[in-house]
Each structure stands twice: as C-alpha cells, then as structure tokens.
XYZ file of C-alpha atoms in Angstrom:
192
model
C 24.964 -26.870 10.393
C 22.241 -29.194 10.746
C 19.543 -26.470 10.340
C 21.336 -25.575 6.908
C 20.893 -28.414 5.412
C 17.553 -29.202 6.228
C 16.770 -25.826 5.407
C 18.631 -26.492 2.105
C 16.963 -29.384 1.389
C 13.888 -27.983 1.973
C 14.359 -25.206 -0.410
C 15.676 -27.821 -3.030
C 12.058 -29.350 -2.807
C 10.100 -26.394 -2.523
C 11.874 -25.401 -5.908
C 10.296 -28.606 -6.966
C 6.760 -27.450 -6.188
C 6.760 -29.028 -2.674
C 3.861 -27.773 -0.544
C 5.064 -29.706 2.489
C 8.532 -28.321 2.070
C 6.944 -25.119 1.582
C 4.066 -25.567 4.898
C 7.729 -26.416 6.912
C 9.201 -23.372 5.623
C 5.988 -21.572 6.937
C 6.079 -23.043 10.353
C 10.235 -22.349 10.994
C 9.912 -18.674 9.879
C 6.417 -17.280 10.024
C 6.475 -16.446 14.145
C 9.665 -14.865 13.649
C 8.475 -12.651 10.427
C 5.324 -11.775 12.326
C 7.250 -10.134 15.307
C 9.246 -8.591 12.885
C 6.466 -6.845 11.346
C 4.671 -6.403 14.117
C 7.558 -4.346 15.691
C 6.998 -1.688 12.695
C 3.395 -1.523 12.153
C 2.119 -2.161 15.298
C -0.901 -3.867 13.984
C -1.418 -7.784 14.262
C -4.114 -7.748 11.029
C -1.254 -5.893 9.227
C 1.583 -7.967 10.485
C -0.484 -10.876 9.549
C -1.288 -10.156 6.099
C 2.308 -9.235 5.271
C 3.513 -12.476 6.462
C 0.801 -14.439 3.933
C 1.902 -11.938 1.411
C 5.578 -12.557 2.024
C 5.109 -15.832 1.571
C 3.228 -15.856 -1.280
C 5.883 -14.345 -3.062
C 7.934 -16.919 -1.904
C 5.888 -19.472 -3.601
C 5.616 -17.534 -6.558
C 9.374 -16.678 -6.888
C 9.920 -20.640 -5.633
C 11.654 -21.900 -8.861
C 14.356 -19.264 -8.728
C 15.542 -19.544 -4.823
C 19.292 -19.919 -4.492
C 20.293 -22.757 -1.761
C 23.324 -20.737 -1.392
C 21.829 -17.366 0.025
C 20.547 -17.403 3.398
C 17.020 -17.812 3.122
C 16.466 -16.192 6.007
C 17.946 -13.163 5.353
C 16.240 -12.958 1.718
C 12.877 -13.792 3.596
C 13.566 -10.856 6.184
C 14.578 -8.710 2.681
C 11.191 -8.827 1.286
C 9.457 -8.102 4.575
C 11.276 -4.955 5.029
C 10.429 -4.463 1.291
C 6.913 -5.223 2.001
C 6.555 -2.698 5.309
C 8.537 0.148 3.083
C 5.430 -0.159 0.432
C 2.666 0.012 2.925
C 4.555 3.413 4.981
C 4.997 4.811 1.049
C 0.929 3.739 0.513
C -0.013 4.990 3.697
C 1.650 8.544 3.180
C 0.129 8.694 -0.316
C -3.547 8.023 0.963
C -3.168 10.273 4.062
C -1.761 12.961 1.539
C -4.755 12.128 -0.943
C -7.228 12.525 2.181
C -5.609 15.620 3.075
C -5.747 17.012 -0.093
C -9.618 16.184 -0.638
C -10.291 17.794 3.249
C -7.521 20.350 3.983
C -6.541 18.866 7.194
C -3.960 16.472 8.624
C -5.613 13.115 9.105
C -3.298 11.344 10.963
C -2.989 13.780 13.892
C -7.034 14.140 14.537
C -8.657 11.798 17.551
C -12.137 11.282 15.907
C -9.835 9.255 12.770
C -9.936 6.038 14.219
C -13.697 6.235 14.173
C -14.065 6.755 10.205
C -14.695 3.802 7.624
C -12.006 5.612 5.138
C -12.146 2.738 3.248
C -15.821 3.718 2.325
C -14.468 7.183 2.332
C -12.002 6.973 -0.451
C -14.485 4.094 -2.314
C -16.952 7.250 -3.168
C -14.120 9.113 -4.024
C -12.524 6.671 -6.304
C -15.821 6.359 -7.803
C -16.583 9.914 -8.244
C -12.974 10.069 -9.446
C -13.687 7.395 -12.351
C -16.432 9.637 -13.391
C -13.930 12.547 -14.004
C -13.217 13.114 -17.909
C -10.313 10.647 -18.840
C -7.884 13.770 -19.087
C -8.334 15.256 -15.871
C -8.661 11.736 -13.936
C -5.446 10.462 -15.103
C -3.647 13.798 -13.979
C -5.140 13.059 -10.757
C -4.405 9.771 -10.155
C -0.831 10.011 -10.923
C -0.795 12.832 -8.454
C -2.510 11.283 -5.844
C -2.578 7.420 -6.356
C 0.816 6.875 -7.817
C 2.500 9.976 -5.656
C 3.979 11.562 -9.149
C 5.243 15.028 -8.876
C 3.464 17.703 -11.223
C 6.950 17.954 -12.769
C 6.784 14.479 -13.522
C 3.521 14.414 -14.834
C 3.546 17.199 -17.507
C 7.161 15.525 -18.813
C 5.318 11.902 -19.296
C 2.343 13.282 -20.761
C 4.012 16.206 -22.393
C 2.335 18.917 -21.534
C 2.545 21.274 -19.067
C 2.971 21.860 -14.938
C 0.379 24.522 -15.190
C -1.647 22.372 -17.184
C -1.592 19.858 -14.966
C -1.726 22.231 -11.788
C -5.027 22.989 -13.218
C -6.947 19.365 -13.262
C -5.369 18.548 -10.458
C -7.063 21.622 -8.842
C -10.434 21.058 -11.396
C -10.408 17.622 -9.397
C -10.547 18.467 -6.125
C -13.212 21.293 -6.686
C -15.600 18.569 -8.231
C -14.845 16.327 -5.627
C -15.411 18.665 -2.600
C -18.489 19.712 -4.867
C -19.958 15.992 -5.271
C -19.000 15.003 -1.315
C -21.099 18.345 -0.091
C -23.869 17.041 -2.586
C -24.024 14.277 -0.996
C -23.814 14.768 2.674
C -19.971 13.045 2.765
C -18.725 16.642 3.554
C -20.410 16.417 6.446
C -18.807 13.174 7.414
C -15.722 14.938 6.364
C -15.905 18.346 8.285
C -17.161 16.100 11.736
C -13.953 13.627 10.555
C -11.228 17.316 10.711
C -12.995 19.747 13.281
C -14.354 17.462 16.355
C-alpha cells in the first residue's frame, strides 16, 4: 500500500511539472519497461529508445494522468502500443523494399550487412522528385500502407488509376537506382 501512495504522490507532482517526481518515476519503472521490450524486439538500441519514447509521452501527457489508474499498467499500455507501431513500420518498409527489389528482405543472409537506411534515403529522395500526382499515390501505398481501394476512394479517382503510378513509380525508381549503380547494391543485397 505503501508503494501506492508514493507512487500516487508522485504522480500528483509530476502533474505539477515535477522533474524529480518524474526522474523517480524513471528509475522505479524504466528496468522493468526495458525487459519488457526487449522480450519483443530483441534489440537493446530498440528497447532503449522505446523506453525514452514511452516516457516522453508520459511527460507530455503529464497534466492529464489519473492517480486512480494503475500507472503501471497504463505505462505497460503505451509500450505495447509503442512495439505494435514499430512491427506495423517494419512490415511497411520491408514491403516498400520488396516492392522496389522483388525479393523478400527479411529472409536473405547478406541483409544485415546493408545501410537500408541510406538505401531508402535515395529512394525517398528520388521519390520527392516524382510529379506531385504520382508521388502521393505512392506514398500512401507504400509509406502509409493504404490499400489501392483506399486510395482511389480518398482521392476520388480510380484503382486502375492508381494501379498505374503506383506501377509508373517503381519503373522510375528501378530506372534511377540502375542509373546510378544502387541496383547493383540491390541485386548483391537479393541474390548472394
């Protein structure tokens, strides 16, 4: 009962902008949120940053915390939140990647060794020079994960329509990554 209260009370002064309430908060529950997310992504950088992120929506959402819902359980809420939107980003990048290549990513050895984050910085930038049309299309696709279906009903036009720049993109894509040796990169990345 003892650990309620203080753990009350220090909720009751972290909703009063308390960075030592908030630092003790920190210290009683970060270890624990760490293992949790370290049991699903398996990666201590990963596990790290979603306990600073966690916790920085804590701050943010400080003024509106309830002293009479377990914090711990709300705290454990939005790290399971949290690991949800990085498996839902990491399927939509693999699927973008896969899409741009024509081979599954995640189940080739030589992956590990590739800077994707350089990877998919070229293509993001040869995606921004895409006419405005044609990129939009393909960033809901790929980016946001949007269905052709529910593409062509937002934008009102339609599927085939956007079947087509969808398919436009990925040919100037390929086109710009052979120009530029990345298909290289790319066919060494899916065949070796």
């Amino acid at each position: 009962m003892q650990t309620n209260l203080n753990e009350n009370q220090l909720i009751d002064r972290l909703k009063r902008d308390d960075a030592l309430a908030f630092d003790s908060l920190f210290k009683i529950y970060g270890t624990k949120l760490y293992s949790f997310a370290l049991k699903y992504l398996r990666s201590e950088s990963e596990s790290e940053e979603l306990v600073q992120e966690v916790f920085v929506k804590i701050w943010e959402n400080r003024k509106a915390l309830k002293t009479d819902l377990s914090f711990k359980s709300y705290l454990f809420t939005i790290a399971l939140n949290q690991i949800r939107k990085y498996f839902n980003k990491r399927a939509i990048t693999l699927n973008y990647l896969n899409q741009l290549g024509g081979e599954d990513f995640e189940t080739n050895k030589t992956v590990e060794s590739i800077d994707y984050a350089s990877l998919l910085k070229r293509v993001d930038e040869i995606v921004d020079g895409l006419p405005d049309r044609k990129k939009l299309i393909f960033q809901k696709s790929r980016k946001e994960g949007k269905s052709s279906k529910e593409i062509a009903t937002e934008l009102e036009i339609t599927i085939g329509t956007v079947d087509n720049q969808i398919s436009d993109a990925l040919k100037i894509i390929r086109e710009a990554l052979r120009k530029e040796d990345l298909a290289l990169l790319l066919f060494l990345t899916l065949f070796l």
